[in-house]
Amino acid sequence: MVSLVSQENTVALVSRTGRELQRYKKGRRQVVGCIPYRYKTGNQTSLEEHDEELLEVLVITSQKGKGMLFPKGGWELDESKKEAALRETIEEAGVRGTVEGKLGKWSFKSKTHDTLYEGYMFPLLVLEQLEIWPEKNVRRRMWMSVSEAREVCQYLWMKEALERLVNRLAPHKLGHVNTVAQGCIHCIGGVGKSDL
């Protein structure tokens, strides 16, 4: 008897490795990542004044276990930025969800390779937390408040991305209505035309 399993609900149990498909632009390695987040209560889509404490973000340990950061990794030639960000988040943090519009682009220097990188960060509204994921044995993941994440995140550029996420989710700070679903890629169901 053959059992069929839907591809959209499976996760490869190994991370992509190697740099054969890695994107570079003007000599800079292109990396993408997500800030996985959720609300402590209900199905909120934005933050009201003074309720930042209702927002939780997921941080992970670095592979060497010496610092905390948000999931990120190389953007490869066969995927869009959002697809790569989702893949890296599944591989490193073991969560899936909706990848929303880009928070920004940062240039930074690698601490280990003495090279320049360009990094793109996206919010990811978490819909599913996996029990088994590719890097489960080399990373720990922790949900924490925004203020806790500000303290433990080891990269300044990621802290700036976190601030942009908080400001985006708090429409009163920006003076406009939040459009969470606009321009997002959902982990289940494929890629929108704008993401190809």
Short mmCIF file of C-alpha atoms in Angstrom, two decimals:
data_model
loop_
_atom_site.label_atom_id
_atom_site.label_comp_id
_atom_site.label_asym_id
_atom_site.label_seq_id
_atom_site.Cartn_x
_atom_site.Cartn_y
_atom_site.Cartn_z
CA MET A 1 0.00 0.00 0.00
CA VAL A 2 1.30 3.46 -0.93
CA SER A 3 0.64 6.44 1.31
CA LEU A 4 0.48 9.89 -0.26
CA VAL A 5 1.69 12.88 1.71
CA SER A 6 1.00 16.45 0.70
CA GLN A 7 4.27 18.29 -0.04
CA GLU A 8 3.04 21.51 1.50
CA ASN A 9 2.81 19.89 4.94
CA THR A 10 6.22 18.18 4.93
CA VAL A 11 9.55 19.59 5.96
CA ALA A 12 12.91 18.39 4.68
CA LEU A 13 14.86 17.12 7.66
CA VAL A 14 18.16 18.54 6.42
CA SER A 15 19.21 22.11 5.81
CA ARG A 16 20.51 23.24 2.44
CA THR A 17 24.28 23.41 2.48
CA GLY A 18 26.97 24.76 0.20
CA ARG A 19 27.22 28.01 -1.68
CA GLU A 20 26.86 26.84 -5.28
CA LEU A 21 23.47 28.54 -5.66
CA GLN A 22 24.27 31.49 -3.38
CA ARG A 23 23.43 34.97 -4.67
CA TYR A 24 26.04 37.74 -4.67
CA LYS A 25 25.63 41.35 -5.71
CA LYS A 26 28.76 43.44 -6.31
CA GLY A 27 30.73 40.90 -4.28
CA ARG A 28 28.34 41.00 -1.32
CA ARG A 29 26.64 37.80 -0.19
CA GLN A 30 22.85 38.17 -0.16
CA VAL A 31 21.14 36.89 2.98
CA VAL A 32 17.50 36.89 4.04
CA GLY A 33 15.75 36.25 7.30
CA CYS A 34 12.56 36.57 9.29
CA ILE A 35 11.45 37.86 12.62
CA PRO A 36 8.90 35.21 13.65
CA TYR A 37 6.17 36.73 15.79
CA ARG A 38 2.84 35.97 17.44
CA TYR A 39 0.37 37.66 19.75
CA LYS A 40 -0.20 36.37 23.27
CA THR A 41 -3.96 36.81 22.92
CA GLY A 42 -6.42 36.09 20.13
CA ASN A 43 -6.22 36.91 16.44
CA GLN A 44 -4.83 40.42 16.61
CA THR A 45 -3.46 42.11 13.50
CA SER A 46 -1.95 45.21 15.10
CA LEU A 47 -0.83 46.61 18.44
CA GLU A 48 -2.81 49.21 20.33
CA GLU A 49 -1.09 51.87 22.37
CA HIS A 50 1.06 50.50 25.23
CA ASP A 51 0.42 46.83 24.45
CA GLU A 52 3.81 45.90 23.00
CA GLU A 53 3.96 43.27 25.75
CA LEU A 54 1.26 41.30 23.88
CA LEU A 55 3.76 40.68 21.07
CA GLU A 56 6.22 37.80 21.26
CA VAL A 57 9.11 37.15 18.90
CA LEU A 58 11.07 33.95 18.38
CA VAL A 59 14.84 34.07 18.69
CA ILE A 60 17.30 31.26 18.12
CA THR A 61 20.82 30.51 19.27
CA SER A 62 23.67 30.83 16.83
CA GLN A 63 25.09 27.51 15.63
CA LYS A 64 27.98 27.92 18.04
CA GLY A 65 25.46 28.72 20.79
CA LYS A 66 27.17 31.94 21.86
CA GLY A 67 24.51 34.47 20.92
CA MET A 68 20.85 34.99 20.06
CA LEU A 69 19.51 36.13 16.72
CA PHE A 70 16.62 35.84 14.29
CA PRO A 71 16.70 33.11 11.62
CA LYS A 72 18.62 34.10 8.50
CA GLY A 73 20.73 32.59 5.77
CA GLY A 74 21.71 32.66 2.14
CA TRP A 75 19.31 33.69 -0.62
CA GLU A 76 19.77 31.20 -3.44
CA LEU A 77 19.32 31.50 -7.20
CA ASP A 78 16.30 29.17 -7.40
CA GLU A 79 14.08 31.09 -4.96
CA SER A 80 12.54 34.49 -4.30
CA LYS A 81 13.62 36.49 -1.24
CA LYS A 82 10.44 35.52 0.59
CA GLU A 83 10.81 31.85 -0.29
CA ALA A 84 14.40 31.90 0.99
CA ALA A 85 13.38 33.70 4.18
CA LEU A 86 10.67 31.13 4.86
CA ARG A 87 13.03 28.22 4.10
CA GLU A 88 15.68 29.59 6.47
CA THR A 89 13.08 30.12 9.20
CA ILE A 90 11.79 26.57 8.89
CA GLU A 91 15.34 25.14 8.83
CA GLU A 92 16.70 27.16 11.74
CA ALA A 93 13.68 27.89 13.97
CA GLY A 94 11.15 25.20 13.07
CA VAL A 95 8.19 27.52 12.50
CA ARG A 96 6.01 28.23 9.48
CA GLY A 97 3.63 31.04 8.76
CA THR A 98 2.93 34.04 6.61
CA VAL A 99 5.93 36.00 5.35
CA GLU A 100 4.91 39.65 5.15
CA GLY A 101 6.35 42.68 3.36
CA LYS A 102 10.08 43.42 3.68
CA LEU A 103 11.23 45.37 6.73
CA GLY A 104 14.30 46.68 4.96
CA LYS A 105 17.77 46.05 3.61
CA TRP A 106 20.97 46.30 5.64
CA SER A 107 24.66 46.14 4.80
CA PHE A 108 26.88 44.55 7.42
CA LYS A 109 30.23 42.85 7.84
CA SER A 110 30.46 39.18 8.77
CA LYS A 111 32.20 38.60 12.08
CA THR A 112 33.57 35.25 10.93
CA HIS A 113 34.35 35.71 7.22
CA ASP A 114 35.55 39.36 7.04
CA THR A 115 33.26 40.01 4.06
CA LEU A 116 30.39 42.37 3.41
CA TYR A 117 26.82 41.13 3.27
CA GLU A 118 23.46 42.56 2.28
CA GLY A 119 20.64 41.37 4.50
CA TYR A 120 16.88 41.55 3.98
CA MET A 121 14.50 40.94 6.86
CA PHE A 122 10.80 40.06 6.77
CA PRO A 123 8.15 39.62 9.47
CA LEU A 124 6.73 36.10 9.73
CA LEU A 125 3.38 35.69 11.47
CA VAL A 126 3.74 32.20 12.95
CA LEU A 127 0.92 29.78 12.20
CA GLU A 128 2.63 26.49 13.06
CA GLN A 129 5.45 25.46 15.39
CA LEU A 130 7.10 22.20 14.35
CA GLU A 131 8.27 19.54 16.80
CA ILE A 132 11.00 18.35 14.42
CA TRP A 133 12.99 20.63 12.14
CA PRO A 134 16.36 20.45 10.35
CA GLU A 135 18.51 22.33 12.90
CA LYS A 136 16.74 21.17 16.06
CA ASN A 137 19.90 19.53 17.35
CA VAL A 138 22.18 22.56 16.81
CA ARG A 139 19.95 25.47 17.87
CA ARG A 140 17.60 26.38 20.70
CA ARG A 141 14.54 28.54 20.06
CA MET A 142 12.84 30.80 22.58
CA TRP A 143 9.74 32.96 22.53
CA MET A 144 10.26 36.24 24.31
CA SER A 145 8.95 39.76 24.63
CA VAL A 146 10.19 42.51 22.35
CA SER A 147 12.13 44.13 25.20
CA GLU A 148 13.84 40.82 26.02
CA ALA A 149 14.72 40.31 22.34
CA ARG A 150 16.22 43.81 22.20
CA GLU A 151 18.52 42.81 25.05
CA VAL A 152 19.69 39.42 23.75
CA CYS A 153 19.88 39.88 19.97
CA GLN A 154 23.55 40.07 19.05
CA TYR A 155 23.24 42.07 15.81
CA LEU A 156 22.46 45.77 15.69
CA TRP A 157 20.92 45.49 12.20
CA MET A 158 18.50 42.81 13.46
CA LYS A 159 17.54 45.03 16.40
CA GLU A 160 16.74 47.78 13.90
CA ALA A 161 14.58 45.33 11.92
CA LEU A 162 12.76 44.46 15.16
CA GLU A 163 12.02 48.16 15.77
CA ARG A 164 10.63 48.46 12.25
CA LEU A 165 8.39 45.45 12.89
CA VAL A 166 7.06 46.92 16.15
CA ASN A 167 6.39 50.24 14.42
CA ARG A 168 4.63 48.49 11.54
CA LEU A 169 2.39 46.53 13.91
CA ALA A 170 1.49 49.68 15.83
CA PRO A 171 -0.38 51.78 13.25
CA HIS A 172 -0.93 54.67 15.68
CA LYS A 173 2.82 55.33 15.59
CA LEU A 174 2.81 55.65 11.82
CA GLY A 175 -0.56 57.34 11.41
CA HIS A 176 -2.05 54.76 9.04
CA VAL A 177 -3.90 51.46 9.07
CA ASN A 178 -1.77 48.33 9.13
CA THR A 179 -2.10 46.07 6.09
CA VAL A 180 -0.63 42.83 7.37
CA ALA A 181 -1.64 40.62 4.46
CA GLN A 182 -0.59 42.93 1.65
CA GLY A 183 2.25 41.51 -0.40
CA CYS A 184 2.84 38.40 1.68
CA ILE A 185 3.74 34.82 0.84
CA HIS A 186 2.03 32.09 2.77
CA CYS A 187 3.98 28.98 3.65
CA ILE A 188 1.10 26.75 2.64
CA GLY A 189 -0.26 27.32 -0.83
CA GLY A 190 2.60 28.75 -2.83
CA VAL A 191 3.94 32.00 -4.09
CA GLY A 192 2.10 35.08 -5.25
CA LYS A 193 2.91 36.53 -8.68
CA SER A 194 4.66 39.50 -7.12
CA ASP A 195 7.13 37.17 -5.42
CA LEU A 196 8.44 35.38 -8.52
#
